[in-house]
GROMACS .gro file of N, CA and C in nm:
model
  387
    1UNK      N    1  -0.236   5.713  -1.247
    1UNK     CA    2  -0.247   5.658  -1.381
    1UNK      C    3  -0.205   5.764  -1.483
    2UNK      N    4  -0.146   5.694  -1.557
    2UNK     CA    5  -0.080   5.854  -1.658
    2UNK      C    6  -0.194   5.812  -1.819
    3UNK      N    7  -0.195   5.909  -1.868
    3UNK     CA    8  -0.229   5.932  -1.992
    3UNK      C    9  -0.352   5.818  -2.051
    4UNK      N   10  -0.210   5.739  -2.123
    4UNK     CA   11  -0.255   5.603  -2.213
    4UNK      C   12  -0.350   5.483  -2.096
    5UNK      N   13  -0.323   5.477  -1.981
    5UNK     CA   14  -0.431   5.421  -1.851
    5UNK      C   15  -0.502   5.474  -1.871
    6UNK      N   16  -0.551   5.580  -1.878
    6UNK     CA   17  -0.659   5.618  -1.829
    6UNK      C   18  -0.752   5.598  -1.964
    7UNK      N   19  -0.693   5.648  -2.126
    7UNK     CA   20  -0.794   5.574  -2.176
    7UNK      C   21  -0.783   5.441  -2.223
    8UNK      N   22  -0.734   5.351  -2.167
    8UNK     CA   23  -0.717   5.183  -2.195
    8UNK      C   24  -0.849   5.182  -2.086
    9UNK      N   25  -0.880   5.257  -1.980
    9UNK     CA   26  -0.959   5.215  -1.895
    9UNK      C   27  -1.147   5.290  -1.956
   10UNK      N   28  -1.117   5.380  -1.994
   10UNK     CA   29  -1.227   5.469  -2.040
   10UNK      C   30  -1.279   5.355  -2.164
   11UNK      N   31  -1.190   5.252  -2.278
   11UNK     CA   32  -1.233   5.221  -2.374
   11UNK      C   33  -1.298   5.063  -2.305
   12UNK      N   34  -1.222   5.028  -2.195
   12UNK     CA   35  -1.262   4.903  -2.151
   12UNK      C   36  -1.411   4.929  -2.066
   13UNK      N   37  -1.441   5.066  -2.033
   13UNK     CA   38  -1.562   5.035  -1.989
   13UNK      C   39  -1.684   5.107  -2.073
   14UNK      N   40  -1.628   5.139  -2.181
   14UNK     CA   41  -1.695   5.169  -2.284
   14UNK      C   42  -1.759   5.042  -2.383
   15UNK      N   43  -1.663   4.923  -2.392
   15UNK     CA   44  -1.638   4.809  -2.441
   15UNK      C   45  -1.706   4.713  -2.333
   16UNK      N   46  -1.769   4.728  -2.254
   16UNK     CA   47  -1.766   4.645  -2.123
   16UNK      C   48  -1.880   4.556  -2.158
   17UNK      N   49  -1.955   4.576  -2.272
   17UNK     CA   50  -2.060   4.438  -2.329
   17UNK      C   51  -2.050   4.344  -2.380
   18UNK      N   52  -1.927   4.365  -2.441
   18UNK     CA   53  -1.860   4.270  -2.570
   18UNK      C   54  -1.811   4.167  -2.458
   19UNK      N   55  -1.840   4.002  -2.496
   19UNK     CA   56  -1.748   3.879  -2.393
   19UNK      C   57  -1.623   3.865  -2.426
   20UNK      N   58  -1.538   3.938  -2.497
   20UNK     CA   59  -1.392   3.907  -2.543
   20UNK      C   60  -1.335   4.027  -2.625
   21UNK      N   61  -1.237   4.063  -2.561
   21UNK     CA   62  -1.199   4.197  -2.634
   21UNK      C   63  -1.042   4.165  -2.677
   22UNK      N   64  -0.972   4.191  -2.743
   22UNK     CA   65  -0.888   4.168  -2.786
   22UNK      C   66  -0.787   4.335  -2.795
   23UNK      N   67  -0.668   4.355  -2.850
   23UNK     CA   68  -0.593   4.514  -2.775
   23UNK      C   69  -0.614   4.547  -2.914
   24UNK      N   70  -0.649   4.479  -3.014
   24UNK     CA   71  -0.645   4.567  -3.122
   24UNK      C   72  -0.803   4.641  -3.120
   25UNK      N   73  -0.932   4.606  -3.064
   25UNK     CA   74  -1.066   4.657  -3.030
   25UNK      C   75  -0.984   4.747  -2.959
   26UNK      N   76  -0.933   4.737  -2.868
   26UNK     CA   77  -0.928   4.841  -2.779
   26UNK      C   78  -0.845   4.977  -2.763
   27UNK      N   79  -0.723   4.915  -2.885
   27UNK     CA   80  -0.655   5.042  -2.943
   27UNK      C   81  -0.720   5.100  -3.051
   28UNK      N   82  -0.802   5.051  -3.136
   28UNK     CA   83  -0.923   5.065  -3.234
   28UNK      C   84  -0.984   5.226  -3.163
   29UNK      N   85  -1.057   5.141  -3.061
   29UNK     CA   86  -1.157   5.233  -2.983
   29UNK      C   87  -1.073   5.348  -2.925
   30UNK      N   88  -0.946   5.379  -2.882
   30UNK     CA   89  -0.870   5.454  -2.860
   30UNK      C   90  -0.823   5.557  -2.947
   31UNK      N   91  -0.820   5.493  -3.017
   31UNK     CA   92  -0.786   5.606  -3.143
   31UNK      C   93  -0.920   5.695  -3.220
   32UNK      N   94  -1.024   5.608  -3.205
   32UNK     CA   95  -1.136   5.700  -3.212
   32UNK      C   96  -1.172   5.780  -3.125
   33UNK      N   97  -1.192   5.727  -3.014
   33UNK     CA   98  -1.191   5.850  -2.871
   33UNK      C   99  -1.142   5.986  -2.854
   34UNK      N  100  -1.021   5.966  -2.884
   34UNK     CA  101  -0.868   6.057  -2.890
   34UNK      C  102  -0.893   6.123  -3.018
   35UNK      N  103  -0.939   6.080  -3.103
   35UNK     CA  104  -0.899   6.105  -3.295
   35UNK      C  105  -0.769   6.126  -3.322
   36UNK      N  106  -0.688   6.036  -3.264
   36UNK     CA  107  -0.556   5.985  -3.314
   36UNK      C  108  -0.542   5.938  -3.498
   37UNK      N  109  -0.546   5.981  -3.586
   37UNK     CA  110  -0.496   5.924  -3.727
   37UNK      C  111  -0.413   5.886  -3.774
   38UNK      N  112  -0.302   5.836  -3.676
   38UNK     CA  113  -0.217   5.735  -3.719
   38UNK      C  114  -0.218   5.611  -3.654
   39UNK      N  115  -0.097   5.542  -3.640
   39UNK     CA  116  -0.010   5.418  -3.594
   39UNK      C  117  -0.174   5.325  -3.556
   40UNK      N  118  -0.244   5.309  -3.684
   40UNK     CA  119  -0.353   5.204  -3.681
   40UNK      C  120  -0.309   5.055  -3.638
   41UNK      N  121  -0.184   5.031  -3.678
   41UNK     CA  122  -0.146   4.912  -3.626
   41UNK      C  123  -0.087   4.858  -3.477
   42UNK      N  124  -0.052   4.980  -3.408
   42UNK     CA  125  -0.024   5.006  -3.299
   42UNK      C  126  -0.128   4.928  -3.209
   43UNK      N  127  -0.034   4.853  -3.096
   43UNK     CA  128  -0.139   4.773  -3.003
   43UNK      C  129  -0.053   4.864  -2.882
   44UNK      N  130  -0.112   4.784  -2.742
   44UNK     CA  131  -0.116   4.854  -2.623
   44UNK      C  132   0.032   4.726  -2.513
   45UNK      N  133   0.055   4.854  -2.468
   45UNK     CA  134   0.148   4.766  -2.343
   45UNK      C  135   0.084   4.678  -2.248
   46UNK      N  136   0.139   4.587  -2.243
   46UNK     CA  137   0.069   4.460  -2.120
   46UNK      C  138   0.125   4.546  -1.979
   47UNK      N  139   0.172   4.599  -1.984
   47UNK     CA  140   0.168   4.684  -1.851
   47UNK      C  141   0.053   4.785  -1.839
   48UNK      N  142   0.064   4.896  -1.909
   48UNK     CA  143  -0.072   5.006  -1.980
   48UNK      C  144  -0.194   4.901  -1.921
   49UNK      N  145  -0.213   4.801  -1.999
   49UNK     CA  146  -0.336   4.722  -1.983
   49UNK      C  147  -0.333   4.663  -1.854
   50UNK      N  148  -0.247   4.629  -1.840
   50UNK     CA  149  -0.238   4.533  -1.655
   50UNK      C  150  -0.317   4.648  -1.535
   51UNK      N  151  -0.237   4.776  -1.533
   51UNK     CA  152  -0.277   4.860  -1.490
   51UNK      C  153  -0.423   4.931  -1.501
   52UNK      N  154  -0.453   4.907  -1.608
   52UNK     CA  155  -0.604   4.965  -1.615
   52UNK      C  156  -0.700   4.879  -1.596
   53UNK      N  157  -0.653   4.730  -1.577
   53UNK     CA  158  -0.763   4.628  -1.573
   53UNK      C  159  -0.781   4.670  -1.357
   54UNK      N  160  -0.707   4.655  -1.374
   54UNK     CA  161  -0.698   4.681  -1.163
   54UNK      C  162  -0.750   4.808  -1.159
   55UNK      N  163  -0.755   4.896  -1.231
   55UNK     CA  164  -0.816   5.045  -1.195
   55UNK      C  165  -0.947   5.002  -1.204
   56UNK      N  166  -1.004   4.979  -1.335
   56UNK     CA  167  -1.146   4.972  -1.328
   56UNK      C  168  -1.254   4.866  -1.250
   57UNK      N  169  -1.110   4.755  -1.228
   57UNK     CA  170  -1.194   4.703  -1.127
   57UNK      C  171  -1.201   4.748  -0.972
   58UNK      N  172  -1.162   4.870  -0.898
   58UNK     CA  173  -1.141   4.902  -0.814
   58UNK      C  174  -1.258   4.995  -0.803
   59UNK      N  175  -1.278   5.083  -0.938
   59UNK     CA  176  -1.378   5.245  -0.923
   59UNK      C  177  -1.480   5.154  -1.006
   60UNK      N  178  -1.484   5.071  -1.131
   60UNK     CA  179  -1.594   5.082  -1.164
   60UNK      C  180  -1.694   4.945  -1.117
   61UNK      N  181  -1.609   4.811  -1.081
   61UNK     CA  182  -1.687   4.725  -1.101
   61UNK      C  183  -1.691   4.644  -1.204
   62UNK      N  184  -1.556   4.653  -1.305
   62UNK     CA  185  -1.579   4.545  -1.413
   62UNK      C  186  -1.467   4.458  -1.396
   63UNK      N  187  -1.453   4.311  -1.436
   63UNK     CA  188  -1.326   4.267  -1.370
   63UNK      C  189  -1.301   4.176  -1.470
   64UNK      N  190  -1.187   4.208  -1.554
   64UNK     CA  191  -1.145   4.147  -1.672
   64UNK      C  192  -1.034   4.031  -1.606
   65UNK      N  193  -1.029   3.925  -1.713
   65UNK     CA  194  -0.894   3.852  -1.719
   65UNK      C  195  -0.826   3.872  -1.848
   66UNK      N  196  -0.661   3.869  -1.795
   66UNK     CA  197  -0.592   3.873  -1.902
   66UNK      C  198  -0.575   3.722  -1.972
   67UNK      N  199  -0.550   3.730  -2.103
   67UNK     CA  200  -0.486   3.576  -2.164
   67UNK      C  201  -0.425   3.621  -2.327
   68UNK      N  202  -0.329   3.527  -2.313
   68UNK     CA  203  -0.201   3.572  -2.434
   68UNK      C  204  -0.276   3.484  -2.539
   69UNK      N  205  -0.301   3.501  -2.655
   69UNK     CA  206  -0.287   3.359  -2.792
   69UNK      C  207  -0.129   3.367  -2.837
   70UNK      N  208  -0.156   3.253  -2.919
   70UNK     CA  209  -0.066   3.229  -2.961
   70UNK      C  210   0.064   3.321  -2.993
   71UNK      N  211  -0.010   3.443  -3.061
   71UNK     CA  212   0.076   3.531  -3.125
   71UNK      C  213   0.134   3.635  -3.057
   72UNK      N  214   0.084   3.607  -2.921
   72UNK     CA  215   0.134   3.686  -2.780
   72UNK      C  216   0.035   3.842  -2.836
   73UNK      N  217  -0.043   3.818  -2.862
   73UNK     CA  218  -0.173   3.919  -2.862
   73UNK      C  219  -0.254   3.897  -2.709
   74UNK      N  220  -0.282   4.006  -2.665
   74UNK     CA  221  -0.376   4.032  -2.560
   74UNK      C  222  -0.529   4.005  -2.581
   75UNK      N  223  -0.573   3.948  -2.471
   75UNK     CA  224  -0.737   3.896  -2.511
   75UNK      C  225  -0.751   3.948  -2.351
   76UNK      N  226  -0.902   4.024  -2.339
   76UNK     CA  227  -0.907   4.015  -2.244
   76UNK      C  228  -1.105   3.979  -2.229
   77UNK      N  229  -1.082   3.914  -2.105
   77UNK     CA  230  -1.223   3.825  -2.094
   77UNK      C  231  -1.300   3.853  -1.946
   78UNK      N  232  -1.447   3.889  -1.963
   78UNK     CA  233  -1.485   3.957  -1.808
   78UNK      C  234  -1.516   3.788  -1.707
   79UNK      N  235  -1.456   3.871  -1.608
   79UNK     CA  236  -1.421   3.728  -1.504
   79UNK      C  237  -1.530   3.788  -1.381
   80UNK      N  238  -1.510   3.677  -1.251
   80UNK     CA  239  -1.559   3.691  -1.164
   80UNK      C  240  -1.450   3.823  -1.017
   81UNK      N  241  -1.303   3.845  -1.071
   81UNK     CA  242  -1.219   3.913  -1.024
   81UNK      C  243  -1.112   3.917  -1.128
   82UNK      N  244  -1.040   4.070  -1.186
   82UNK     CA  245  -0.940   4.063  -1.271
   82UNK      C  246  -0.800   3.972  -1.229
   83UNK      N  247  -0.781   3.959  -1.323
   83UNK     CA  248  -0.636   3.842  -1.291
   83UNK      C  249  -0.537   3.867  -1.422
   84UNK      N  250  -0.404   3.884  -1.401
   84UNK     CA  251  -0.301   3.875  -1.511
   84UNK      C  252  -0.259   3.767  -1.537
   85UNK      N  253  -0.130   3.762  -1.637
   85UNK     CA  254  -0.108   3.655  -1.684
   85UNK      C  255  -0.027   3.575  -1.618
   86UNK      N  256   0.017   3.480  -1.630
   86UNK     CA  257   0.092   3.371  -1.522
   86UNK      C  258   0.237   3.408  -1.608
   87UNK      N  259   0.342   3.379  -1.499
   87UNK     CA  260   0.465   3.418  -1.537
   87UNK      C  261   0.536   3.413  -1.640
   88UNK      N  262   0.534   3.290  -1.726
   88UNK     CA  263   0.559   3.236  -1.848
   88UNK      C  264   0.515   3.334  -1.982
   89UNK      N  265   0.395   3.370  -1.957
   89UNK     CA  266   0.269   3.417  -2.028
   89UNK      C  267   0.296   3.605  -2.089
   90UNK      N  268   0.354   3.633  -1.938
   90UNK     CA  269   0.424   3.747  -1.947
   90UNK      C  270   0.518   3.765  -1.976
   91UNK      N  271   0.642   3.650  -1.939
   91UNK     CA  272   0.808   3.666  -1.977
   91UNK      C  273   0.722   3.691  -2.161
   92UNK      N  274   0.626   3.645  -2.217
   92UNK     CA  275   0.663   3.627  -2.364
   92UNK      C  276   0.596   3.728  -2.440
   93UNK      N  277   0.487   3.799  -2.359
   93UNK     CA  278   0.416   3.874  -2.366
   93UNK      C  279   0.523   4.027  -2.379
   94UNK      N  280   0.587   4.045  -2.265
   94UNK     CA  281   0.700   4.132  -2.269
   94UNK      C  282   0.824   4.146  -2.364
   95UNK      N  283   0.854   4.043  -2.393
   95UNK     CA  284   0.954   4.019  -2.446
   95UNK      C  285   0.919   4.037  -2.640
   96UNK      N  286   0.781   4.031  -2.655
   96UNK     CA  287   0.782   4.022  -2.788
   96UNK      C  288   0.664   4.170  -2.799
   97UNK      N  289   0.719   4.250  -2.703
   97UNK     CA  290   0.673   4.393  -2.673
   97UNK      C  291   0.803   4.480  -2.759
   98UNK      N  292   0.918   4.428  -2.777
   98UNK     CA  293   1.034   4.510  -2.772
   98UNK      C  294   1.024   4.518  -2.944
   99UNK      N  295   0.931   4.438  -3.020
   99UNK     CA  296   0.976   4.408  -3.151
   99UNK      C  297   0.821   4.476  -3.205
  100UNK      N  298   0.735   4.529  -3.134
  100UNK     CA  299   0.616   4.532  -3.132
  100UNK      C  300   0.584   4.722  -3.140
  101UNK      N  301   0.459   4.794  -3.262
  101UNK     CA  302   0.456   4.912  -3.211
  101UNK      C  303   0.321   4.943  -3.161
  102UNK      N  304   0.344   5.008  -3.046
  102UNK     CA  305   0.214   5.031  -2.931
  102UNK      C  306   0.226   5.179  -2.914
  103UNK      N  307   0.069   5.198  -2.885
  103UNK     CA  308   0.053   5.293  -2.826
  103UNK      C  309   0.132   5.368  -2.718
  104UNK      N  310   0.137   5.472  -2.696
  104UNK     CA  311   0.214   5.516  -2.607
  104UNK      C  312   0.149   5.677  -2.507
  105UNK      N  313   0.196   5.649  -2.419
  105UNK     CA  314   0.178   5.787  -2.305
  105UNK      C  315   0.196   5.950  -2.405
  106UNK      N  316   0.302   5.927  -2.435
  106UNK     CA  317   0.322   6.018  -2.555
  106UNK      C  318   0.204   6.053  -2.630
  107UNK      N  319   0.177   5.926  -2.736
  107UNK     CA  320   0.101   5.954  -2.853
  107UNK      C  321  -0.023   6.008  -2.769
  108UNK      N  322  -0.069   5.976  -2.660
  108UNK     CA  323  -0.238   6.000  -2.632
  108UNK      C  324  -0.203   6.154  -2.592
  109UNK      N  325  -0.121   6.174  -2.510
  109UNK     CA  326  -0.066   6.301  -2.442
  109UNK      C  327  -0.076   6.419  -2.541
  110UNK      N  328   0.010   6.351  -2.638
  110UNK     CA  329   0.039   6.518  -2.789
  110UNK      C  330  -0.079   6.516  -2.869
  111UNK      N  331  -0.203   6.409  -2.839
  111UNK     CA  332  -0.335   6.453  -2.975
  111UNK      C  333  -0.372   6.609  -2.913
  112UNK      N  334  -0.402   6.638  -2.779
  112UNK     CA  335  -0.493   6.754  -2.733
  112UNK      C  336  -0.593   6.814  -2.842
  113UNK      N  337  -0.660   6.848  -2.836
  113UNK     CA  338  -0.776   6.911  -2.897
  113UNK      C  339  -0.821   6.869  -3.024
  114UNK      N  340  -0.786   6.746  -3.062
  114UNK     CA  341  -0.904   6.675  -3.177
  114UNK      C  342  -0.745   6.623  -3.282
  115UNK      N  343  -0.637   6.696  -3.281
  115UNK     CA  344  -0.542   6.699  -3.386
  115UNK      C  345  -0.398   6.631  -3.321
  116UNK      N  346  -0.405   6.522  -3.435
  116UNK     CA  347  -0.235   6.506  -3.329
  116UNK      C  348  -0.090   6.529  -3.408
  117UNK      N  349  -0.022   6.533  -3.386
  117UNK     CA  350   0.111   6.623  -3.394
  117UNK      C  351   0.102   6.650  -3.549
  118UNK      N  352   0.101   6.540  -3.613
  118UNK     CA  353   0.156   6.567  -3.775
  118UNK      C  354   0.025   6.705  -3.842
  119UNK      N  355  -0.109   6.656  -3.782
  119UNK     CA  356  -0.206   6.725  -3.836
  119UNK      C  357  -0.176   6.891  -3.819
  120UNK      N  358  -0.127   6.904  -3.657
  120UNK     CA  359  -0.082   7.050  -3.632
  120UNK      C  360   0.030   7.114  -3.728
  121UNK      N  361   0.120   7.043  -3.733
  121UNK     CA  362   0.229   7.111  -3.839
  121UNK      C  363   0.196   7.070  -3.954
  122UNK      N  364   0.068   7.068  -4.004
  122UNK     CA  365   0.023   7.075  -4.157
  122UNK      C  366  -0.072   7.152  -4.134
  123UNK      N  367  -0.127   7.173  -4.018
  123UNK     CA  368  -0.239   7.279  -4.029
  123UNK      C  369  -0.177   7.408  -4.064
  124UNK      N  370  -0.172   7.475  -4.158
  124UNK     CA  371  -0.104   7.620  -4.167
  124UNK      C  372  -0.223   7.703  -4.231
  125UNK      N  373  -0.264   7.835  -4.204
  125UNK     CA  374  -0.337   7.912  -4.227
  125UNK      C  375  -0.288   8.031  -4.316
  126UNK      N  376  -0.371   8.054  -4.434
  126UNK     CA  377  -0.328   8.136  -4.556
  126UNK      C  378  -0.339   8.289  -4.477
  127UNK      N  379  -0.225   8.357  -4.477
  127UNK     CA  380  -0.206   8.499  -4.422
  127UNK      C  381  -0.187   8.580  -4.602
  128UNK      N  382  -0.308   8.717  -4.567
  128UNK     CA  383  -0.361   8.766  -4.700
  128UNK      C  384  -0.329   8.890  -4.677
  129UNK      N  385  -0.298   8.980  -4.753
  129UNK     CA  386  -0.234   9.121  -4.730
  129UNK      C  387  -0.379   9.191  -4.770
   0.00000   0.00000   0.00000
């Protein structure tokens, strides 16, 4: 699991009380985790998420289903075994990924230590003779 899995999976079982979670809760909760301060509007890859729903149901025991609304937004709902979306569901899900800005492996990767990229190259420290 690289990066952005692992916390799509850390926020889903952090989240694991709530009956309906939706990717904007869960990129929400991601960006607080991380203390990411940007791309608030940023949602998550249906892959990213596909992948972490099968992880946590493997180590932890929670077993989500996926389901698209209308607006090809991600909902995800705790089931009796995780399940993705049916083929259709995904061709549209994917496809309206390309026009869409998400989180990324990147963005979680470059916060390291509380600050993420932009904050570091504004952090500059006054040097005093």
């Amino acid at each position: 699991m690289n990066f952005i899995q692992e916390e799509i999976s850390k926020a889903l079982v952090q989240l694991s009380e709530k009956s309906i979670l939706t990717e904007a809760i869960i990129a929400k909760k991601i960006r607080e985790n991380i203390n990411l301060s940007g791309k608030n509007k940023a949602g998550l890859s249906f892959r990213d998420v596909e992948e972490a729903v099968y992880y946590i149901e493997e180590n932890n025991s929670l077993h989500y289903a996926l389901h698209l609304n209308s607006a090809n937004d991600l909902l995800l709902k705790p089931s009796e075994s995780a399940c993705g979306l049916d083929g259709d569901a995904r061709k549209r899900r994917l496809s309206s990924e390309k026009s869409r800005s998400l989180l990324t492996n990147a963005d979680v990767k470059n916060v390291g230590d509380g600050k993420n990229k932009r904050e570091k190259k504004n952090d500059k420290t006054c040097k005093t003779k």
